[in-house]
Amino acid sequence: MMERLPAESAYRILESGPIVLVSTRGPDGRANLMTMGFHMMIQHDPPLVGAIVGPWDHSRRALSQTRECVLAVPTVDLAETVVDIGNCSGASLDKFERFGLTPMPAQTVDAPLVRECLANLECRVVDDGFVRRYDLWVLEVQRIWIDAAREERRLIHHQGDGRFSVDGETLDLGERMVKWRHLMD
Ligand SMILES: Cc1cc2nc3c(=O)[nH]c(=O)nc-3n(C[C@H](O)[C@H](O)[C@H](O)COP(=O)(O)O)c2cc1C
């Protein structure tokens, strides 16, 4: 039996990837973090990512003024922190301090990396043509940092309303990817 869901539930089914933190540093030098579930890969090379950062986010001001950010990818041990970061505003709070996270200098952007995250992607805004209509920022990844020594590597995926799935097994079907060999490592 097929059940009907409201069309607005599409994001719960097509969730777009692991939840991430967006790290910014405003022109006043203050660093901030927000939680972001709505993002998507757009292109391999140069690597473009679409990110939804809305006017309800204090971070949006820093993003539009500096046109750069870091996408920090947390693992399951940070899940509660990730939700809390997405439920308060950096306008009145230093979230790095409040949540015990460590800002680290990036190389190509002023926004800080997050030491406790598995991966950090330094990004620049390359197209803001969709912002007015969709709050969609097109980012180009400049540099990627991975914490190779980290034991916990399971990412979390937001299913809506604060429910998450946690990465489990890895299926390696690389030998079947015959059409895409040129894109593989
Ligand atoms: C699980 C989760 C996912 C979220 N995803 C997004 C998102 O994709 N885009 C967005 O603009 N806000 C998203 N938010 C909301 C922001 O994280 C939230 O508005 C946050 O308070 C912004 O922080 P700031 O005001 O310090 O920038 C999400 C929040 C949570 C808890």
mmCIF file of N, CA and C in Angstrom, residues 2-123:
data_model
loop_
_atom_site.group_PDB
_atom_site.id
_atom_site.type_symbol
_atom_site.label_atom_id
_atom_site.label_comp_id
_atom_site.label_asym_id
_atom_site.label_seq_id
_atom_site.Cartn_x
_atom_site.Cartn_y
_atom_site.Cartn_z
ATOM 1 N N MET A 2 0.658 2.117 -0.992
ATOM 2 C CA MET A 2 1.395 3.376 -1.054
ATOM 3 C C MET A 2 0.655 4.434 -0.234
ATOM 4 N N GLU A 3 1.382 5.092 0.651
ATOM 5 C CA GLU A 3 0.766 6.190 1.397
ATOM 6 C C GLU A 3 1.160 7.512 0.781
ATOM 7 N N ARG A 4 0.275 8.499 0.914
ATOM 8 C CA ARG A 4 0.563 9.794 0.324
ATOM 9 C C ARG A 4 1.203 10.712 1.379
ATOM 10 N N LEU A 5 2.245 11.455 0.959
ATOM 11 C CA LEU A 5 2.871 12.426 1.853
ATOM 12 C C LEU A 5 2.699 13.809 1.255
ATOM 13 N N PRO A 6 2.669 14.858 2.082
ATOM 14 C CA PRO A 6 2.620 16.201 1.507
ATOM 15 C C PRO A 6 3.878 16.489 0.683
ATOM 16 N N ALA A 7 3.717 17.185 -0.437
ATOM 17 C CA ALA A 7 4.860 17.468 -1.323
ATOM 18 C C ALA A 7 5.976 18.178 -0.572
ATOM 19 N N GLU A 8 5.614 18.959 0.461
ATOM 20 C CA GLU A 8 6.632 19.703 1.219
ATOM 21 C C GLU A 8 7.566 18.773 1.990
ATOM 22 N N SER A 9 7.245 17.485 2.046
ATOM 23 C CA SER A 9 8.120 16.535 2.742
ATOM 24 C C SER A 9 9.267 16.057 1.861
ATOM 25 N N ALA A 10 9.375 16.594 0.637
ATOM 26 C CA ALA A 10 10.405 16.106 -0.305
ATOM 27 C C ALA A 10 11.788 16.096 0.340
ATOM 28 N N TYR A 11 12.103 17.129 1.123
ATOM 29 C CA TYR A 11 13.454 17.227 1.688
ATOM 30 C C TYR A 11 13.755 16.082 2.635
ATOM 31 N N ARG A 12 12.727 15.501 3.230
ATOM 32 C CA ARG A 12 12.950 14.400 4.163
ATOM 33 C C ARG A 12 13.400 13.151 3.413
ATOM 34 N N ILE A 13 12.959 13.038 2.173
ATOM 35 C CA ILE A 13 13.270 11.850 1.380
ATOM 36 C C ILE A 13 14.563 12.057 0.586
ATOM 37 N N LEU A 14 14.695 13.250 0.000
ATOM 38 C CA LEU A 14 15.885 13.547 -0.808
ATOM 39 C C LEU A 14 16.900 14.322 0.017
ATOM 40 N N GLU A 15 17.060 13.997 1.268
ATOM 41 C CA GLU A 15 17.996 14.794 2.075
ATOM 42 C C GLU A 15 19.331 14.822 1.354
ATOM 43 N N SER A 16 19.972 15.966 1.428
ATOM 44 C CA SER A 16 20.970 16.257 0.413
ATOM 45 C C SER A 16 22.388 15.878 0.781
ATOM 46 N N GLY A 17 22.613 15.288 1.918
ATOM 47 C CA GLY A 17 23.974 14.936 2.297
ATOM 48 C C GLY A 17 24.120 15.123 3.790
ATOM 49 N N PRO A 18 25.346 14.984 4.287
ATOM 50 C CA PRO A 18 25.530 15.099 5.727
ATOM 51 C C PRO A 18 25.258 16.522 6.208
ATOM 52 N N ILE A 19 24.794 16.630 7.410
ATOM 53 C CA ILE A 19 24.628 17.964 7.991
ATOM 54 C C ILE A 19 26.020 18.588 8.133
ATOM 55 N N VAL A 20 26.089 19.898 7.904
ATOM 56 C CA VAL A 20 27.382 20.584 8.012
ATOM 57 C C VAL A 20 27.230 21.834 8.875
ATOM 58 N N LEU A 21 28.361 22.344 9.322
ATOM 59 C CA LEU A 21 28.402 23.646 9.973
ATOM 60 C C LEU A 21 28.997 24.640 8.987
ATOM 61 N N VAL A 22 28.404 25.828 8.934
ATOM 62 C CA VAL A 22 28.965 26.899 8.104
ATOM 63 C C VAL A 22 29.699 27.841 9.048
ATOM 64 N N SER A 23 30.999 27.971 8.825
ATOM 65 C CA SER A 23 31.809 28.863 9.646
ATOM 66 C C SER A 23 32.083 30.139 8.848
ATOM 67 N N THR A 24 31.868 31.274 9.502
ATOM 68 C CA THR A 24 32.118 32.574 8.844
ATOM 69 C C THR A 24 32.902 33.460 9.807
ATOM 70 N N ARG A 25 33.494 34.516 9.246
ATOM 71 C CA ARG A 25 34.081 35.559 10.087
ATOM 72 C C ARG A 25 33.678 36.894 9.476
ATOM 73 N N GLY A 26 32.927 37.671 10.250
ATOM 74 C CA GLY A 26 32.451 38.956 9.739
ATOM 75 C C GLY A 26 33.574 39.965 9.616
ATOM 76 N N PRO A 27 33.313 41.088 8.947
ATOM 77 C CA PRO A 27 34.323 42.141 8.810
ATOM 78 C C PRO A 27 34.759 42.688 10.172
ATOM 79 N N ASP A 28 33.927 42.500 11.210
ATOM 80 C CA ASP A 28 34.307 42.935 12.568
ATOM 81 C C ASP A 28 35.237 41.931 13.245
ATOM 82 N N GLY A 29 35.584 40.854 12.555
ATOM 83 C CA GLY A 29 36.525 39.875 13.101
ATOM 84 C C GLY A 29 35.866 38.771 13.912
ATOM 85 N N ARG A 30 34.556 38.855 14.125
ATOM 86 C CA ARG A 30 33.878 37.841 14.943
ATOM 87 C C ARG A 30 33.544 36.594 14.115
ATOM 88 N N ALA A 31 33.959 35.459 14.634
ATOM 89 C CA ALA A 31 33.662 34.195 13.946
ATOM 90 C C ALA A 31 32.297 33.686 14.398
ATOM 91 N N ASN A 32 31.630 32.939 13.527
ATOM 92 C CA ASN A 32 30.319 32.396 13.873
ATOM 93 C C ASN A 32 30.119 31.046 13.197
ATOM 94 N N LEU A 33 29.134 30.307 13.698
ATOM 95 C CA LEU A 33 28.784 28.996 13.152
ATOM 96 C C LEU A 33 27.281 28.901 12.997
ATOM 97 N N MET A 34 26.835 28.247 11.940
ATOM 98 C CA MET A 34 25.431 27.866 11.828
ATOM 99 C C MET A 34 25.362 26.432 11.295
ATOM 100 N N THR A 35 24.219 25.811 11.486
ATOM 101 C CA THR A 35 23.998 24.449 10.997
ATOM 102 C C THR A 35 23.302 24.525 9.651
ATOM 103 N N MET A 36 23.699 23.662 8.700
ATOM 104 C CA MET A 36 23.073 23.696 7.380
ATOM 105 C C MET A 36 22.852 22.268 6.856
ATOM 106 N N GLY A 37 21.592 21.980 6.560
ATOM 107 C CA GLY A 37 21.266 20.689 5.964
ATOM 108 C C GLY A 37 21.007 20.784 4.469
ATOM 109 N N PHE A 38 20.625 21.978 4.000
ATOM 110 C CA PHE A 38 20.278 22.146 2.581
ATOM 111 C C PHE A 38 21.512 22.577 1.787
ATOM 112 N N HIS A 39 22.154 21.609 1.160
ATOM 113 C CA HIS A 39 23.306 21.904 0.300
ATOM 114 C C HIS A 39 23.396 20.819 -0.750
ATOM 115 N N MET A 40 24.084 21.091 -1.822
ATOM 116 C CA MET A 40 24.208 20.078 -2.885
ATOM 117 C C MET A 40 25.469 20.317 -3.714
ATOM 118 N N MET A 41 26.090 19.213 -4.197
ATOM 119 C CA MET A 41 27.167 19.344 -5.177
ATOM 120 C C MET A 41 26.545 19.780 -6.497
ATOM 121 N N ILE A 42 27.207 20.715 -7.178
ATOM 122 C CA ILE A 42 26.707 21.195 -8.467
ATOM 123 C C ILE A 42 27.638 20.759 -9.593
ATOM 124 N N GLN A 43 28.923 20.735 -9.333
ATOM 125 C CA GLN A 43 29.896 20.487 -10.403
ATOM 126 C C GLN A 43 31.169 19.883 -9.805
ATOM 127 N N HIS A 44 31.808 18.981 -10.612
ATOM 128 C CA HIS A 44 33.060 18.363 -10.160
ATOM 129 C C HIS A 44 34.231 19.341 -10.187
ATOM 130 N N ASP A 45 34.436 19.980 -11.349
ATOM 131 C CA ASP A 45 35.676 20.724 -11.545
ATOM 132 C C ASP A 45 35.446 21.966 -12.414
ATOM 133 N N PRO A 46 35.579 23.170 -11.875
ATOM 134 C CA PRO A 46 35.907 23.429 -10.474
ATOM 135 C C PRO A 46 34.768 22.972 -9.571
ATOM 136 N N PRO A 47 35.113 22.578 -8.335
ATOM 137 C CA PRO A 47 34.105 22.007 -7.442
ATOM 138 C C PRO A 47 33.147 23.064 -6.912
ATOM 139 N N LEU A 48 31.899 22.980 -7.342
ATOM 140 C CA LEU A 48 30.887 23.954 -6.927
ATOM 141 C C LEU A 48 29.844 23.293 -6.038
ATOM 142 N N VAL A 49 29.470 23.999 -4.992
ATOM 143 C CA VAL A 49 28.486 23.527 -4.023
ATOM 144 C C VAL A 49 27.400 24.585 -3.900
ATOM 145 N N GLY A 50 26.140 24.154 -3.924
ATOM 146 C CA GLY A 50 25.029 25.068 -3.659
ATOM 147 C C GLY A 50 24.691 25.013 -2.178
ATOM 148 N N ALA A 51 24.509 26.174 -1.558
ATOM 149 C CA ALA A 51 24.249 26.223 -0.112
ATOM 150 C C ALA A 51 23.110 27.202 0.148
ATOM 151 N N ILE A 52 22.138 26.756 0.945
ATOM 152 C CA ILE A 52 21.027 27.636 1.311
ATOM 153 C C ILE A 52 21.335 28.303 2.649
ATOM 154 N N VAL A 53 21.526 29.604 2.600
ATOM 155 C CA VAL A 53 21.729 30.400 3.827
ATOM 156 C C VAL A 53 20.742 31.550 3.749
ATOM 157 N N GLY A 54 19.754 31.507 4.635
ATOM 158 C CA GLY A 54 18.628 32.428 4.524
ATOM 159 C C GLY A 54 18.778 33.689 5.362
ATOM 160 N N PRO A 55 17.854 34.623 5.160
ATOM 161 C CA PRO A 55 17.902 35.890 5.903
ATOM 162 C C PRO A 55 17.611 35.707 7.390
ATOM 163 N N TRP A 56 17.116 34.514 7.777
ATOM 164 C CA TRP A 56 16.877 34.218 9.193
ATOM 165 C C TRP A 56 18.167 33.869 9.923
ATOM 166 N N ASP A 57 19.268 33.732 9.169
ATOM 167 C CA ASP A 57 20.571 33.392 9.758
ATOM 168 C C ASP A 57 21.422 34.653 9.913
ATOM 169 N N HIS A 58 21.934 34.866 11.113
ATOM 170 C CA HIS A 58 22.881 35.963 11.321
ATOM 171 C C HIS A 58 24.106 35.773 10.411
ATOM 172 N N SER A 59 24.503 34.527 10.172
ATOM 173 C CA SER A 59 25.675 34.210 9.341
ATOM 174 C C SER A 59 25.571 34.791 7.943
ATOM 175 N N ARG A 60 24.358 34.991 7.479
ATOM 176 C CA ARG A 60 24.186 35.448 6.093
ATOM 177 C C ARG A 60 24.864 36.796 5.865
ATOM 178 N N ARG A 61 24.841 37.637 6.883
ATOM 179 C CA ARG A 61 25.456 38.963 6.723
ATOM 180 C C ARG A 61 26.962 38.813 6.448
ATOM 181 N N ALA A 62 27.621 37.989 7.273
ATOM 182 C CA ALA A 62 29.063 37.780 7.096
ATOM 183 C C ALA A 62 29.347 37.133 5.738
ATOM 184 N N LEU A 63 28.499 36.178 5.351
ATOM 185 C CA LEU A 63 28.711 35.501 4.064
ATOM 186 C C LEU A 63 28.597 36.490 2.913
ATOM 187 N N SER A 64 27.597 37.367 2.973
ATOM 188 C CA SER A 64 27.411 38.285 1.845
ATOM 189 C C SER A 64 28.467 39.391 1.863
ATOM 190 N N GLN A 65 28.970 39.756 3.046
ATOM 191 C CA GLN A 65 29.985 40.818 3.100
ATOM 192 C C GLN A 65 31.374 40.291 2.728
ATOM 193 N N THR A 66 31.723 39.115 3.223
ATOM 194 C CA THR A 66 33.089 38.602 2.983
ATOM 195 C C THR A 66 33.151 37.673 1.783
ATOM 196 N N ARG A 67 32.015 37.117 1.398
ATOM 197 C CA ARG A 67 31.901 36.185 0.275
ATOM 198 C C ARG A 67 32.802 34.953 0.444
ATOM 199 N N GLU A 68 32.912 34.503 1.692
ATOM 200 C CA GLU A 68 33.672 33.280 1.942
ATOM 201 C C GLU A 68 33.170 32.596 3.210
ATOM 202 N N CYS A 69 33.449 31.308 3.299
ATOM 203 C CA CYS A 69 33.051 30.544 4.492
ATOM 204 C C CYS A 69 33.835 29.233 4.498
ATOM 205 N N VAL A 70 33.677 28.496 5.587
ATOM 206 C CA VAL A 70 34.198 27.130 5.667
ATOM 207 C C VAL A 70 33.004 26.208 5.930
ATOM 208 N N LEU A 71 32.917 25.123 5.175
ATOM 209 C CA LEU A 71 31.923 24.092 5.467
ATOM 210 C C LEU A 71 32.627 23.019 6.293
ATOM 211 N N ALA A 72 32.221 22.915 7.560
ATOM 212 C CA ALA A 72 32.863 21.972 8.483
ATOM 213 C C ALA A 72 31.919 20.785 8.664
ATOM 214 N N VAL A 73 32.452 19.572 8.501
ATOM 215 C CA VAL A 73 31.613 18.366 8.495
ATOM 216 C C VAL A 73 31.793 17.617 9.815
ATOM 217 N N PRO A 74 30.751 17.635 10.649
ATOM 218 C CA PRO A 74 30.854 16.988 11.961
ATOM 219 C C PRO A 74 30.513 15.510 11.890
ATOM 220 N N THR A 75 30.923 14.767 12.885
ATOM 221 C CA THR A 75 30.567 13.350 12.999
ATOM 222 C C THR A 75 29.534 13.181 14.122
ATOM 223 N N VAL A 76 29.065 11.950 14.285
ATOM 224 C CA VAL A 76 27.899 11.698 15.143
ATOM 225 C C VAL A 76 28.112 12.133 16.597
ATOM 226 N N ASP A 77 29.346 12.127 17.065
ATOM 227 C CA ASP A 77 29.607 12.531 18.456
ATOM 228 C C ASP A 77 29.267 14.000 18.697
ATOM 229 N N LEU A 78 29.174 14.793 17.620
ATOM 230 C CA LEU A 78 28.859 16.220 17.762
ATOM 231 C C LEU A 78 27.387 16.517 17.483
ATOM 232 N N ALA A 79 26.559 15.476 17.372
ATOM 233 C CA ALA A 79 25.178 15.679 16.914
ATOM 234 C C ALA A 79 24.408 16.689 17.772
ATOM 235 N N GLU A 80 24.485 16.569 19.078
ATOM 236 C CA GLU A 80 23.710 17.486 19.940
ATOM 237 C C GLU A 80 24.204 18.921 19.776
ATOM 238 N N THR A 81 25.502 19.074 19.696
ATOM 239 C CA THR A 81 26.088 20.403 19.491
ATOM 240 C C THR A 81 25.616 21.002 18.177
ATOM 241 N N VAL A 82 25.557 20.158 17.142
ATOM 242 C CA VAL A 82 25.137 20.618 15.810
ATOM 243 C C VAL A 82 23.709 21.157 15.864
ATOM 244 N N VAL A 83 22.830 20.459 16.556
ATOM 245 C CA VAL A 83 21.439 20.920 16.662
ATOM 246 C C VAL A 83 21.387 22.217 17.467
ATOM 247 N N ASP A 84 22.120 22.277 18.558
ATOM 248 C CA ASP A 84 22.098 23.490 19.390
ATOM 249 C C ASP A 84 22.651 24.702 18.626
ATOM 250 N N ILE A 85 23.678 24.484 17.805
ATOM 251 C CA ILE A 85 24.247 25.584 17.008
ATOM 252 C C ILE A 85 23.206 26.131 16.025
ATOM 253 N N GLY A 86 22.329 25.259 15.579
ATOM 254 C CA GLY A 86 21.272 25.671 14.651
ATOM 255 C C GLY A 86 20.033 26.219 15.340
ATOM 256 N N ASN A 87 20.117 26.365 16.663
ATOM 257 C CA ASN A 87 18.967 26.867 17.415
ATOM 258 C C ASN A 87 19.315 28.085 18.255
ATOM 259 N N CYS A 88 20.372 28.778 17.877
ATOM 260 C CA CYS A 88 20.698 30.030 18.571
ATOM 261 C C CYS A 88 21.418 30.932 17.576
ATOM 262 N N SER A 89 21.499 32.202 17.940
ATOM 263 C CA SER A 89 22.049 33.177 16.997
ATOM 264 C C SER A 89 23.410 33.686 17.443
ATOM 265 N N GLY A 90 24.304 33.763 16.455
ATOM 266 C CA GLY A 90 25.627 34.322 16.707
ATOM 267 C C GLY A 90 25.608 35.827 16.902
ATOM 268 N N ALA A 91 24.438 36.433 16.761
ATOM 269 C CA ALA A 91 24.360 37.886 16.953
ATOM 270 C C ALA A 91 24.704 38.250 18.398
ATOM 271 N N SER A 92 24.345 37.340 19.314
ATOM 272 C CA SER A 92 24.509 37.669 20.729
ATOM 273 C C SER A 92 25.399 36.667 21.461
ATOM 274 N N LEU A 93 26.120 35.850 20.711
ATOM 275 C CA LEU A 93 26.788 34.697 21.325
ATOM 276 C C LEU A 93 28.026 34.322 20.517
ATOM 277 N N ASP A 94 29.123 33.982 21.214
ATOM 278 C CA ASP A 94 30.274 33.397 20.537
ATOM 279 C C ASP A 94 30.070 31.886 20.561
ATOM 280 N N LYS A 95 29.668 31.308 19.427
ATOM 281 C CA LYS A 95 29.296 29.883 19.426
ATOM 282 C C LYS A 95 30.512 28.975 19.585
ATOM 283 N N PHE A 96 31.690 29.398 19.101
ATOM 284 C CA PHE A 96 32.885 28.570 19.313
ATOM 285 C C PHE A 96 33.106 28.392 20.818
ATOM 286 N N GLU A 97 33.021 29.512 21.556
ATOM 287 C CA GLU A 97 33.253 29.451 22.994
ATOM 288 C C GLU A 97 32.123 28.693 23.700
ATOM 289 N N ARG A 98 30.896 29.045 23.349
ATOM 290 C CA ARG A 98 29.728 28.457 24.015
ATOM 291 C C ARG A 98 29.705 26.930 23.865
ATOM 292 N N PHE A 99 30.125 26.424 22.699
ATOM 293 C CA PHE A 99 30.022 24.986 22.447
ATOM 294 C C PHE A 99 31.373 24.265 22.528
ATOM 295 N N GLY A 100 32.393 24.978 23.017
ATOM 296 C CA GLY A 100 33.693 24.339 23.240
ATOM 297 C C GLY A 100 34.354 23.865 21.966
ATOM 298 N N LEU A 101 34.161 24.605 20.873
ATOM 299 C CA LEU A 101 34.791 24.232 19.604
ATOM 300 C C LEU A 101 36.016 25.127 19.373
ATOM 301 N N THR A 102 36.971 24.597 18.627
ATOM 302 C CA THR A 102 38.256 25.282 18.468
ATOM 303 C C THR A 102 38.396 25.858 17.063
ATOM 304 N N PRO A 103 38.440 27.203 16.940
ATOM 305 C CA PRO A 103 38.676 27.780 15.614
ATOM 306 C C PRO A 103 40.147 27.644 15.240
ATOM 307 N N MET A 104 40.403 27.255 14.002
ATOM 308 C CA MET A 104 41.787 27.146 13.512
ATOM 309 C C MET A 104 41.919 27.962 12.231
ATOM 310 N N PRO A 105 43.070 28.588 12.011
ATOM 311 C CA PRO A 105 43.207 29.382 10.790
ATOM 312 C C PRO A 105 43.095 28.535 9.531
ATOM 313 N N ALA A 106 42.358 29.047 8.558
ATOM 314 C CA ALA A 106 42.307 28.412 7.234
ATOM 315 C C ALA A 106 43.419 29.041 6.393
ATOM 316 N N GLN A 107 43.567 28.538 5.171
ATOM 317 C CA GLN A 107 44.657 29.076 4.324
ATOM 318 C C GLN A 107 44.190 30.068 3.281
ATOM 319 N N THR A 108 42.994 29.849 2.741
ATOM 320 C CA THR A 108 42.575 30.700 1.620
ATOM 321 C C THR A 108 41.439 31.641 1.992
ATOM 322 N N VAL A 109 40.884 31.472 3.205
ATOM 323 C CA VAL A 109 39.773 32.323 3.646
ATOM 324 C C VAL A 109 40.026 32.740 5.096
ATOM 325 N N ASP A 110 39.340 33.810 5.529
ATOM 326 C CA ASP A 110 39.488 34.270 6.912
ATOM 327 C C ASP A 110 38.609 33.495 7.881
ATOM 328 N N ALA A 111 37.516 32.914 7.366
ATOM 329 C CA ALA A 111 36.636 32.121 8.236
ATOM 330 C C ALA A 111 37.452 30.963 8.808
ATOM 331 N N PRO A 112 37.238 30.638 10.100
ATOM 332 C CA PRO A 112 38.048 29.581 10.708
ATOM 333 C C PRO A 112 37.587 28.164 10.386
ATOM 334 N N LEU A 113 38.548 27.227 10.374
ATOM 335 C CA LEU A 113 38.224 25.801 10.362
ATOM 336 C C LEU A 113 37.723 25.430 11.757
ATOM 337 N N VAL A 114 37.023 24.301 11.854
ATOM 338 C CA VAL A 114 36.566 23.802 13.156
ATOM 339 C C VAL A 114 37.388 22.550 13.477
ATOM 340 N N ARG A 115 38.259 22.656 14.473
ATOM 341 C CA ARG A 115 39.209 21.586 14.806
ATOM 342 C C ARG A 115 38.514 20.249 15.053
ATOM 343 N N GLU A 116 37.355 20.265 15.681
ATOM 344 C CA GLU A 116 36.665 19.047 16.112
ATOM 345 C C GLU A 116 35.935 18.340 14.967
ATOM 346 N N CYS A 117 35.896 18.941 13.778
ATOM 347 C CA CYS A 117 35.171 18.317 12.666
ATOM 348 C C CYS A 117 36.078 17.405 11.848
ATOM 349 N N LEU A 118 35.466 16.413 11.200
ATOM 350 C CA LEU A 118 36.228 15.449 10.408
ATOM 351 C C LEU A 118 36.832 16.104 9.171
ATOM 352 N N ALA A 119 36.048 16.985 8.536
ATOM 353 C CA ALA A 119 36.526 17.634 7.311
ATOM 354 C C ALA A 119 36.175 19.110 7.355
ATOM 355 N N ASN A 120 36.998 19.917 6.724
ATOM 356 C CA ASN A 120 36.739 21.354 6.593
ATOM 357 C C ASN A 120 37.006 21.749 5.148
ATOM 358 N N LEU A 121 36.039 22.412 4.521
ATOM 359 C CA LEU A 121 36.169 22.824 3.125
ATOM 360 C C LEU A 121 36.177 24.347 3.065
ATOM 361 N N GLU A 122 37.293 24.911 2.648
ATOM 362 C CA GLU A 122 37.376 26.367 2.502
ATOM 363 C C GLU A 122 36.666 26.748 1.201
ATOM 364 N N CYS A 123 35.748 27.717 1.276
ATOM 365 C CA CYS A 123 34.908 28.045 0.120
ATOM 366 C C CYS A 123 34.813 29.540 -0.115
#
